[in-house]
Short mmCIF file of C-alpha atoms and ligand atoms in Angstrom, two decimals:
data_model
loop_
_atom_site.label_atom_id
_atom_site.label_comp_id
_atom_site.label_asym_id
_atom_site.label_seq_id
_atom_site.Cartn_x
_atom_site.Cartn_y
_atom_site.Cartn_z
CA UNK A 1 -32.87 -125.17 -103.10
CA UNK A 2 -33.95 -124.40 -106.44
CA UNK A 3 -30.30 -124.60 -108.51
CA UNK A 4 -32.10 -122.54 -111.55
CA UNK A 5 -33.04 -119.30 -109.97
CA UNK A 6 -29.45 -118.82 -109.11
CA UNK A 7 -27.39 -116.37 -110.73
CA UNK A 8 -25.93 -117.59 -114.15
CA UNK A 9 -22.14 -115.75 -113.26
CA UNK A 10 -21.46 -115.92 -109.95
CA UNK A 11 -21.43 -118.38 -107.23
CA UNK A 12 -22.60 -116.11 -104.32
CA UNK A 13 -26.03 -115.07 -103.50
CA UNK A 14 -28.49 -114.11 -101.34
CA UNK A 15 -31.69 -116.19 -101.31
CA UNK A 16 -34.84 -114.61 -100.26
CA UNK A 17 -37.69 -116.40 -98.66
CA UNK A 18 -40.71 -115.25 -100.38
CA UNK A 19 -43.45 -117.38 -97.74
CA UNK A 20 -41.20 -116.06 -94.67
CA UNK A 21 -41.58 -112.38 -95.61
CA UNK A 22 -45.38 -112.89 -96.60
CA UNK A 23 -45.55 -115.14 -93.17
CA UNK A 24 -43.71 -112.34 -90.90
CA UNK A 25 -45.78 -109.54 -92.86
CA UNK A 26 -48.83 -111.21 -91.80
CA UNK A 27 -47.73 -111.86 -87.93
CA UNK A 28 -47.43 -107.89 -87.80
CA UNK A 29 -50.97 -107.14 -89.20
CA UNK A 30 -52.44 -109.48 -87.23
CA UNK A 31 -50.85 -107.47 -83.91
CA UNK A 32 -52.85 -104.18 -85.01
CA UNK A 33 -56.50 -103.29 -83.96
CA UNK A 34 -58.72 -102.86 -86.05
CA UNK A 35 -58.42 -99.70 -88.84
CA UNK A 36 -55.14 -99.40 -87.40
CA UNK A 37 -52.15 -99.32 -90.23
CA UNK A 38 -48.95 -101.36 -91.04
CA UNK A 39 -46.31 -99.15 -92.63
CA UNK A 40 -43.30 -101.67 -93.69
CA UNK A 41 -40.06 -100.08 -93.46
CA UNK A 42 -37.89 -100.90 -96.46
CA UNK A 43 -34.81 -98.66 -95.78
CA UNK A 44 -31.50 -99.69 -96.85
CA UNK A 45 -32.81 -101.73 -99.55
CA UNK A 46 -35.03 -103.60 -97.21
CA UNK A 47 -32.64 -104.46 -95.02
CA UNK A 48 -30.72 -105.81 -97.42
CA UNK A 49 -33.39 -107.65 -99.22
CA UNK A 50 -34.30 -105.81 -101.70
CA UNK A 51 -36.52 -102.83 -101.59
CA UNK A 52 -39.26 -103.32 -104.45
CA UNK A 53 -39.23 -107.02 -104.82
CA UNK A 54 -40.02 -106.76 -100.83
CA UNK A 55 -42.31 -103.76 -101.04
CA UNK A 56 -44.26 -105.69 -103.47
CA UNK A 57 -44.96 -108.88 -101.37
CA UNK A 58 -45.42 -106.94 -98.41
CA UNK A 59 -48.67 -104.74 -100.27
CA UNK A 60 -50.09 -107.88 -101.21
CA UNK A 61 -49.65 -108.82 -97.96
CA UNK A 62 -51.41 -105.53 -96.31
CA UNK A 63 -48.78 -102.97 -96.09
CA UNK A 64 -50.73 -99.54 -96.25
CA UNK A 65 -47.38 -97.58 -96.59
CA UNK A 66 -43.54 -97.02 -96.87
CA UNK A 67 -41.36 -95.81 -95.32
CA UNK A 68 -37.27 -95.16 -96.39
CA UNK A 69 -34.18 -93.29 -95.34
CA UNK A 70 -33.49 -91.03 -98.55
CA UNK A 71 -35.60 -89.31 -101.23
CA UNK A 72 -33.21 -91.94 -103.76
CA UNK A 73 -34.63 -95.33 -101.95
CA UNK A 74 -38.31 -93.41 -102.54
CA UNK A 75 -38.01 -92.86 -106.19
CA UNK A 76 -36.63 -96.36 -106.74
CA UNK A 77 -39.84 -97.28 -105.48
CA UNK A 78 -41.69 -95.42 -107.19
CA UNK A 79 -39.98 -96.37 -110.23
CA UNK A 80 -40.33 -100.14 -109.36
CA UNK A 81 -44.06 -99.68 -109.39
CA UNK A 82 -45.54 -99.38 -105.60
CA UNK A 83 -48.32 -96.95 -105.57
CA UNK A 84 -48.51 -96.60 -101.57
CA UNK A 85 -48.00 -93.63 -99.56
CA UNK A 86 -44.31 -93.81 -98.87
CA UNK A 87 -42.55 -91.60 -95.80
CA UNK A 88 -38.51 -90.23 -95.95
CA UNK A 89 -37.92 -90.89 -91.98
CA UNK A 90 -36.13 -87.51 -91.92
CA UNK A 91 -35.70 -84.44 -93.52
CA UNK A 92 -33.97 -84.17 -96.83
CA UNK A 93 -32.35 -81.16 -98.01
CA UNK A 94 -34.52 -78.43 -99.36
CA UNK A 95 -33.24 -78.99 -102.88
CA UNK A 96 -35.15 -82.12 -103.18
CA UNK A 97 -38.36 -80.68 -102.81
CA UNK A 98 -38.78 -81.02 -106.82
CA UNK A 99 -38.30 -84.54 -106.49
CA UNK A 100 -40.40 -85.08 -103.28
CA UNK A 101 -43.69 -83.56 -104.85
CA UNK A 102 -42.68 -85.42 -108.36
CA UNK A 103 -42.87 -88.71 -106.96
CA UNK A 104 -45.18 -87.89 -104.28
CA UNK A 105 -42.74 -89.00 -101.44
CA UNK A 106 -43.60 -87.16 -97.61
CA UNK A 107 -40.42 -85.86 -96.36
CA UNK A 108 -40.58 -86.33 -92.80
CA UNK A 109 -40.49 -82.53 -91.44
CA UNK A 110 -39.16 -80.76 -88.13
CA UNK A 111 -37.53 -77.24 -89.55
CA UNK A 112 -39.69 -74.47 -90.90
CA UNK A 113 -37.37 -73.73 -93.17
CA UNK A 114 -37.84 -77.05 -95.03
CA UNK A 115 -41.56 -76.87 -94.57
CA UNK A 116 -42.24 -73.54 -95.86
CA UNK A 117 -39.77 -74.10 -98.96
CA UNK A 118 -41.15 -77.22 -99.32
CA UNK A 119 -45.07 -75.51 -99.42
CA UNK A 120 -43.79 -72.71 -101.74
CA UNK A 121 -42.62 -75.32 -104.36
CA UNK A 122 -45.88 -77.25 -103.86
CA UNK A 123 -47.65 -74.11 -105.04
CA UNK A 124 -45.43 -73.19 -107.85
CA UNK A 125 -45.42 -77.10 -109.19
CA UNK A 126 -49.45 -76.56 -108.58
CA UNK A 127 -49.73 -79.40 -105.70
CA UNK A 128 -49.58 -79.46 -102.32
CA UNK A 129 -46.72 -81.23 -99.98
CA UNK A 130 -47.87 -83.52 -98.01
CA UNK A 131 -45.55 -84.19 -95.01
CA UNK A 132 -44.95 -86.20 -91.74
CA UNK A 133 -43.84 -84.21 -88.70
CA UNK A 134 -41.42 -86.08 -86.45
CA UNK A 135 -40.97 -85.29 -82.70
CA UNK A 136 -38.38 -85.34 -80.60
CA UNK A 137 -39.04 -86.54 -77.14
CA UNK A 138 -35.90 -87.86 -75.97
CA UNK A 139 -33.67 -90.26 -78.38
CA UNK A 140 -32.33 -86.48 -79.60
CA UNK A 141 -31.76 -87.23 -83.16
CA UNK A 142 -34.57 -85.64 -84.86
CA UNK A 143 -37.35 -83.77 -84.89
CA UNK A 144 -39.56 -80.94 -83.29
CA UNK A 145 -38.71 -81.02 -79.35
CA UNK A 146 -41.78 -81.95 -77.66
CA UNK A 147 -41.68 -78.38 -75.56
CA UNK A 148 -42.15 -76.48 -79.28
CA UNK A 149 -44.99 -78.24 -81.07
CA UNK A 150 -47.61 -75.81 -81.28
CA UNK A 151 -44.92 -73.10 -82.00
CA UNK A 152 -43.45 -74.69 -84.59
CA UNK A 153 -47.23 -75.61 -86.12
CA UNK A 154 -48.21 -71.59 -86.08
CA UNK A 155 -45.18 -71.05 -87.60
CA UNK A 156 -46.11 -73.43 -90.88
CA UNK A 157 -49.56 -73.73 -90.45
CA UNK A 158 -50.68 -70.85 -92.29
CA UNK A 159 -49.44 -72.37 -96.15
CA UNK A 160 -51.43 -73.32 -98.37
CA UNK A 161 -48.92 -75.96 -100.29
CA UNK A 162 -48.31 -77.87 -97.22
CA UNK A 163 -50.46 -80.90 -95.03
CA UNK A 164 -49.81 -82.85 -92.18
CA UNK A 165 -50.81 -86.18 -93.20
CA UNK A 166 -49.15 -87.87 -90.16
CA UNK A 167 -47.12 -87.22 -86.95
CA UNK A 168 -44.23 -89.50 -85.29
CA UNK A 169 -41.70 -89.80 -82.86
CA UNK A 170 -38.79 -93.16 -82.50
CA UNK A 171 -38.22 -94.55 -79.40
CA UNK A 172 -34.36 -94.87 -77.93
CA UNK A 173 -34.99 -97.91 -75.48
CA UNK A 174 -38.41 -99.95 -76.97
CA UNK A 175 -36.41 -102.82 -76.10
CA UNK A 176 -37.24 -102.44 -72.35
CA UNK A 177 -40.78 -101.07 -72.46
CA UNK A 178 -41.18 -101.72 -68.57
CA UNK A 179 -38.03 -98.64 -68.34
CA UNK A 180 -38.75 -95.22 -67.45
CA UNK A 181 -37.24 -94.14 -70.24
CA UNK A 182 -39.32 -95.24 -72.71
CA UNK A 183 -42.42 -94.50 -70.36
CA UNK A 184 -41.36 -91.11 -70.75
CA UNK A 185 -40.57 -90.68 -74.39
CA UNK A 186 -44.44 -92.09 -74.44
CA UNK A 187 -45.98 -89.35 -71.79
CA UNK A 188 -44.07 -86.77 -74.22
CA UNK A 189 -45.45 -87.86 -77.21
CA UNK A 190 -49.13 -88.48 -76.42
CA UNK A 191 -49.30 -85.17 -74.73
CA UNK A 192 -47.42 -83.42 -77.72
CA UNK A 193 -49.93 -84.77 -79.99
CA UNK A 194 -52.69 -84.15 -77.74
CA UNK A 195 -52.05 -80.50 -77.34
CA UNK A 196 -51.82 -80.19 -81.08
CA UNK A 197 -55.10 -81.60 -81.36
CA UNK A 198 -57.09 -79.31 -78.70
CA UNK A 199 -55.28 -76.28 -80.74
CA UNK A 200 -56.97 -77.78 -83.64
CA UNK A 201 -53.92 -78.35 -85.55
CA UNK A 202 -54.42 -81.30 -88.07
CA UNK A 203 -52.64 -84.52 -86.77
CA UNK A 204 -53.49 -87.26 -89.77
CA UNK A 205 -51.91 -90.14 -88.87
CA UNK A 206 -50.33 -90.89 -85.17
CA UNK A 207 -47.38 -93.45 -84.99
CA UNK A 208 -44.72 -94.12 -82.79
CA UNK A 209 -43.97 -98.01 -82.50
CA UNK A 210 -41.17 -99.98 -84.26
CA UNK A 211 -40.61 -103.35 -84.65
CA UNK A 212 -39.67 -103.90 -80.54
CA UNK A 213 -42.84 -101.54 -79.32
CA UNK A 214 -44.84 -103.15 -81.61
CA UNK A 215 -44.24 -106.33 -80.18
CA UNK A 216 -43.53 -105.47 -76.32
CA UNK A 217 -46.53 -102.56 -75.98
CA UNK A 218 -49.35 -103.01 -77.67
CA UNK A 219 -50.41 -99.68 -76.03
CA UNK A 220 -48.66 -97.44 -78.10
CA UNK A 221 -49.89 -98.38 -81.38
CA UNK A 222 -51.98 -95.01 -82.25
CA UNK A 223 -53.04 -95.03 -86.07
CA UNK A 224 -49.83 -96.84 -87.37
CA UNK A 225 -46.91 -99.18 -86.67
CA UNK A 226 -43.43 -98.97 -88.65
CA UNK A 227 -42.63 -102.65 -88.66
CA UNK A 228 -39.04 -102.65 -90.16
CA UNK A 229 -36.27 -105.66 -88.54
CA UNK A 230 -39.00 -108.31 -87.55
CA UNK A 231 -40.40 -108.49 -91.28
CA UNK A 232 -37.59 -109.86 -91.88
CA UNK A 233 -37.71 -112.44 -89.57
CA UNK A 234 -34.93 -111.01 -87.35
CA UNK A 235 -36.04 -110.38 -83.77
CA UNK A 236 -35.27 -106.82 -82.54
CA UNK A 237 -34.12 -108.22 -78.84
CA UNK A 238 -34.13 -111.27 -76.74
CA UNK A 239 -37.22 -109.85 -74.64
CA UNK A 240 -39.26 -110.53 -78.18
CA UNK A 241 -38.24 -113.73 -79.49
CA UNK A 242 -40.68 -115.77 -76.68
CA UNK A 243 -43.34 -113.84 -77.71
CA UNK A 244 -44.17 -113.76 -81.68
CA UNK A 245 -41.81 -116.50 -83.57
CA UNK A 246 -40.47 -114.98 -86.78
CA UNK A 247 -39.13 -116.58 -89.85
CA UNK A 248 -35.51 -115.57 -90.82
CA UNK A 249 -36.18 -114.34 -94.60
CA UNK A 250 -32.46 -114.04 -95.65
CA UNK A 251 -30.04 -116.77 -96.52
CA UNK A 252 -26.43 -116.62 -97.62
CA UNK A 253 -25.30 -119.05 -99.80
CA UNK A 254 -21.88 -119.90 -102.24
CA UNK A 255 -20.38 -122.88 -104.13
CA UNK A 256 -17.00 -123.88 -103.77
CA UNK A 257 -14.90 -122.77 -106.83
CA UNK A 258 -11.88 -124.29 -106.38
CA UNK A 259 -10.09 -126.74 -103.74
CA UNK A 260 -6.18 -127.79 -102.89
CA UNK A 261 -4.61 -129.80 -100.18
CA UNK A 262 -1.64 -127.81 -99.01
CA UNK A 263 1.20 -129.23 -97.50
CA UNK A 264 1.36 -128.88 -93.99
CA UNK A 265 2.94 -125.38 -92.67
CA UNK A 266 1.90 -124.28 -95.78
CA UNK A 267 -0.01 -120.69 -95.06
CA UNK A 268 -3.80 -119.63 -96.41
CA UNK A 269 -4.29 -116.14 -97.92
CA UNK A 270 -3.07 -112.68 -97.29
CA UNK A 271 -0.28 -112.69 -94.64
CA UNK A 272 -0.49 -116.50 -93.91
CA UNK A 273 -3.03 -116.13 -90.50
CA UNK A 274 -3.84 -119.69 -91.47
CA UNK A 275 -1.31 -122.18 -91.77
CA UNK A 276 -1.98 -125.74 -92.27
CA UNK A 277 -1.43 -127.58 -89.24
CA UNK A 278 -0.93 -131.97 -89.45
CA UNK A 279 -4.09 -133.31 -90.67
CA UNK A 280 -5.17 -133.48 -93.92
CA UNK A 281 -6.36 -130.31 -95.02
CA UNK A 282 -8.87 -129.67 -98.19
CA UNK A 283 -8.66 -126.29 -98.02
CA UNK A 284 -11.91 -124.74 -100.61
CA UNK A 285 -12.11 -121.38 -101.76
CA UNK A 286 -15.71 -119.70 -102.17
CA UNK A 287 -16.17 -116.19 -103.88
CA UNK A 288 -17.45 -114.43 -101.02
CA UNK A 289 -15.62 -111.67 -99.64
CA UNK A 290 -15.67 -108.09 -97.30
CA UNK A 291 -17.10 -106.58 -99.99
CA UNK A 292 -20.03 -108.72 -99.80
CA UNK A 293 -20.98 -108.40 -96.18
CA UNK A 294 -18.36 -110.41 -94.66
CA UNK A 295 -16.28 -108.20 -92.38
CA UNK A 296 -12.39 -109.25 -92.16
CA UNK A 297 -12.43 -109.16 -88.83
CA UNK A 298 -14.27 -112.69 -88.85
CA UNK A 299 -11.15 -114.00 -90.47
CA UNK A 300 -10.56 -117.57 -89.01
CA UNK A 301 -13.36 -117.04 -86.43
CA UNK A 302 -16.62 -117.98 -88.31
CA UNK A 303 -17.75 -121.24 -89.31
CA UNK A 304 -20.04 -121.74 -92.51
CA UNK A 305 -21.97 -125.05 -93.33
CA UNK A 306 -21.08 -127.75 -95.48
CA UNK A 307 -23.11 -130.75 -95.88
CA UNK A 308 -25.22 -130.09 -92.77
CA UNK A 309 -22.06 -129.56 -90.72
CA UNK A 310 -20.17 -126.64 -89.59
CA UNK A 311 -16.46 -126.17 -90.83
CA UNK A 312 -14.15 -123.26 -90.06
CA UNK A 313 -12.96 -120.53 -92.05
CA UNK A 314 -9.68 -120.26 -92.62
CA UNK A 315 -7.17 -117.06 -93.61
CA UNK A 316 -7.62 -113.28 -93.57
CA UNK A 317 -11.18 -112.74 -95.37
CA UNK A 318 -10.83 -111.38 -99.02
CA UNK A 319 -12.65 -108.25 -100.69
CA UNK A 320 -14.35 -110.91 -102.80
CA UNK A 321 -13.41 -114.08 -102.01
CA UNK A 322 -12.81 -116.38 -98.66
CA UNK A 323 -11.34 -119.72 -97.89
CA UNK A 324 -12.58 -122.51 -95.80
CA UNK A 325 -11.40 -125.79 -94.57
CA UNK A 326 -12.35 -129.78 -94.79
CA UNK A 327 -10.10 -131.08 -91.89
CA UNK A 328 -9.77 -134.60 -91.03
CA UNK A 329 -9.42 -135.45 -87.16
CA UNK A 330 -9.33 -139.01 -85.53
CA UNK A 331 -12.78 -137.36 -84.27
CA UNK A 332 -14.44 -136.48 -87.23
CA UNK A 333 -13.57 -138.06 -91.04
CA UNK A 334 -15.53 -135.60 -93.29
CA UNK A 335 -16.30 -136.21 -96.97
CA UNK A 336 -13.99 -133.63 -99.42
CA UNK A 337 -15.88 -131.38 -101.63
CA UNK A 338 -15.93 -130.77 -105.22
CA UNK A 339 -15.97 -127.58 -107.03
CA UNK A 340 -19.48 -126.51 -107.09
CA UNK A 341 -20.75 -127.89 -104.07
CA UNK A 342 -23.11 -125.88 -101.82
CA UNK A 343 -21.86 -124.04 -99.20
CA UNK A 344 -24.33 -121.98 -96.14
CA UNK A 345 -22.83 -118.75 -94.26
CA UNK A 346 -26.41 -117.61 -93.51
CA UNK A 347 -29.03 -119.97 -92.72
CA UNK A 348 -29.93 -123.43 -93.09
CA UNK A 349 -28.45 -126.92 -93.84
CA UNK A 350 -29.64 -129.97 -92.95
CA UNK A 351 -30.05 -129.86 -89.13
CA UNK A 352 -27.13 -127.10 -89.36
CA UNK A 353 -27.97 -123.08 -88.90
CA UNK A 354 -26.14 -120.05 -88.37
CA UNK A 355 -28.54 -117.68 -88.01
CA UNK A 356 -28.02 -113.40 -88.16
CA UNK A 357 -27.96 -113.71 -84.45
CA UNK A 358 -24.56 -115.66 -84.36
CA UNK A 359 -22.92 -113.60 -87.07
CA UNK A 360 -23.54 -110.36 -84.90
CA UNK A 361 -22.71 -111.99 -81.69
CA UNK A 362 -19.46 -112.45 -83.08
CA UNK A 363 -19.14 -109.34 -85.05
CA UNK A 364 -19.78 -107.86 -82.10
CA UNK A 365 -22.87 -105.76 -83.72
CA UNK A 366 -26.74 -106.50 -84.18
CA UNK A 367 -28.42 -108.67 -86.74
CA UNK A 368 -29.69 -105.45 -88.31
CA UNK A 369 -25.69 -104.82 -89.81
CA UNK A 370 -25.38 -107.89 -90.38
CA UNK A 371 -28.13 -108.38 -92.80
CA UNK A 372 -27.57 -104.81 -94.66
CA UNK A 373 -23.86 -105.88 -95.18
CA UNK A 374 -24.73 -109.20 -96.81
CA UNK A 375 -27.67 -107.02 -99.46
CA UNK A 376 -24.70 -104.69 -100.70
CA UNK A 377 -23.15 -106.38 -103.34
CA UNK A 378 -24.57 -110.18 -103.80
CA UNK A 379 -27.35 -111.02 -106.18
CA UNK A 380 -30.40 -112.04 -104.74
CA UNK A 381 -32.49 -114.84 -105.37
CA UNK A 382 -36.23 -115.00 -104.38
CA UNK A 383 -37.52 -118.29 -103.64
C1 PLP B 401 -35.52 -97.84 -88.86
C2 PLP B 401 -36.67 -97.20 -88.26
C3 PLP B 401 -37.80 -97.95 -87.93
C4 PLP B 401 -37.85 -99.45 -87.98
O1 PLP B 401 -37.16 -99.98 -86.86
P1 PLP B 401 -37.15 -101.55 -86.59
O2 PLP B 401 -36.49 -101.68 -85.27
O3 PLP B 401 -36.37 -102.17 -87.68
O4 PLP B 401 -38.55 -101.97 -86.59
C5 PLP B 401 -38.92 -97.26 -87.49
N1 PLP B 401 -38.90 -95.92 -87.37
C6 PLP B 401 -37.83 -95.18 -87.66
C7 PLP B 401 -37.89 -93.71 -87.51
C8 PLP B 401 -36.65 -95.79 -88.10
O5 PLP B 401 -35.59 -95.05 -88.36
#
């Protein structure tokens, strides 16, 4: 743990493993057939990992495009240097056709409204629009339904300012790719795209599979994946982990900045949840807090590591700070720690871990939230 790429004013951060990312990036390319594409999805700041630090290891790793949630995440691509194609994975408002066709960011498209505003701005700006049309076929959240493909297609077709450089639909239930409900979402797309084709409507490229189809069906992979949770080294579902091992990328990490040994009965942070019970009781404060990813809700629930061994946190969870506790028991004499010592809520120590996994389990949520929460306010460190 290199002390000198942490950040000089506070002791939090979020340490990013450079080889893991590179590592995982590589695992997904290598599941593609040949000429087939990797688009990385980097929404939500990568996951909480930082968008263009991550976009840029992930192009020298093979990435052939990007894909984000708003126009915003797009342009601060754009404006961190990557060069790629990059896809919005829904459509933005009309009003940010300037910026779309600026950049050169696809909107992803399903309303003819959009699409033929977004064509008559391509035209004016001297351009032309290049889009992704998204399909619905059965997670109903976005996109052309299935049924109204080559309808909606006549009805943009005809302008000049726009192209279909791709076409996509998401699945609701990849997890269980044996299900009938994915098998249908599949049947719905194939045959949506293959009717566009024998109407001769342009296609570009066809893509369907995230992270869980893309590791479960290697059927489905048409032109292009959208790899976005397992680049990170989290696994989508327990179905995948047997079958590809991925590295976690993201560790969570804080020094202590201040201990005391309260008397016992003495209470531990807002509202006294923790009080100290008869033992000795080193009771360390680190400057983590909910605003950093760590929900209250955790509050005296979640252990972190110290010294390659787990100790429990103690007191309702702060907006930027937290408190744990070094308790003695006739079972286990721990050594007391000093300001400044090292202390894991993500990741490795020693023979220690909590991994994503564990903090969801207990959140009650996926390791998808988990790992967004932790990239909102904490520097991060890339190692
Ligand atoms: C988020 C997202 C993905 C990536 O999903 P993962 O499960 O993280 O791989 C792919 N496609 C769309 C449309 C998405 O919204």
């Amino acid at each position: 743990m290199p002390s000198s790429k942490e950040p000089a004013t506070r002791w939090a951060w979020v340490e990013i493993d450079q080889g893991a990312l590179r590592r995982n990036t590589r695992a997904f390319k290598n599941l593609l057939g040949y000429g087939k594409r990797l688009c990385c999805v980097v929404k939500a700041d990568a996951y909480g990992h930082g968008a263009v630090q991550c976009a840029k290891i992930m192009h020298a790793t093979g990435a052939d495009m990007f894909a984000v949630a708003t126009v915003s995440e797009g342009v601060q691509l754009r404006e961190g240097g990557i060069k790629s194609p990059i896809l919005v994975l829904n459509e933005p408002p009309i009003d940010a056709c300037d910026t779309l066709l600026e950049y050169q960011i696809m909107p992803s498209v399903y309303s003819s409204e959009f699409a033929l505003a977004y064509g008559e701005r391509a035209v004016e700006m001297g351009c032309v629009g290049k889009y992704h049309m998204a399909i619905e076929t059965g997670m109903n959240r976005i996109g052309v339904r299935f049924t109204d493909v080559l309808e909606f297609r006549r009805e943009i077709d005809f302008h000049r300012g726009i192209e279909c450089d791709g076409v996509f639909t998401h699945f609701a239930t990849a997890d269980d790719p044996d299900g009938w409900d994915y098998r249908l979402q599949c049947t719905r797309f194939s045959e949506a795209v293959a009717a566009m084709k024998d109407a001769g409507f342009e296609c570009g490229i066809v893509h369907c599979s995230n992270t869980p189809a893309s590791m479960l069906d290697h059927s489905m992979q048409f032109d292009m994946i959208r790899a976005g949770i397992g680049l990170y080294g989290l696994q989508p579902c327990e179905k995948s982990a047997p079958i590809m091992p991925l590295e976690p990328v993201m560790s969570v990490r804080a020094r202590v900045t201040r201990t005391i040994h309260p008397a016992m009965g003495e209470g531990v942070g807002y509202g006294f949840t923790f009080r100290v019970p008869r033992a000795r009781v080193q009771v360390c404060t680190i400057p983590v807090g909910y605003a950093d990813g760590l929900p209250r809700t955790l509050s005296n629930k979640m252990d972190v590591l110290y010294r390659g061994q787990r100790i429990r946190q103690v007191g309702n969870i702060c907006m930027d700070q937290c408190m744990v506790a070094i308790q003695q028991t006739p079972a286990r004499q721990m050594p007391e720690a000093e300001v400044g010592d090292l202390i894991t809520i993500v990741g490795k120590d020693g023979d220690a871990v909590i991994s994503m996994d564990e903090m969801a389990r207990l959140r009650g949520t996926i390791n998808y939230e988990v790992a967004c929460g932790f990239g909102m306010r904490l520097e991060k460190v890339y190692i």
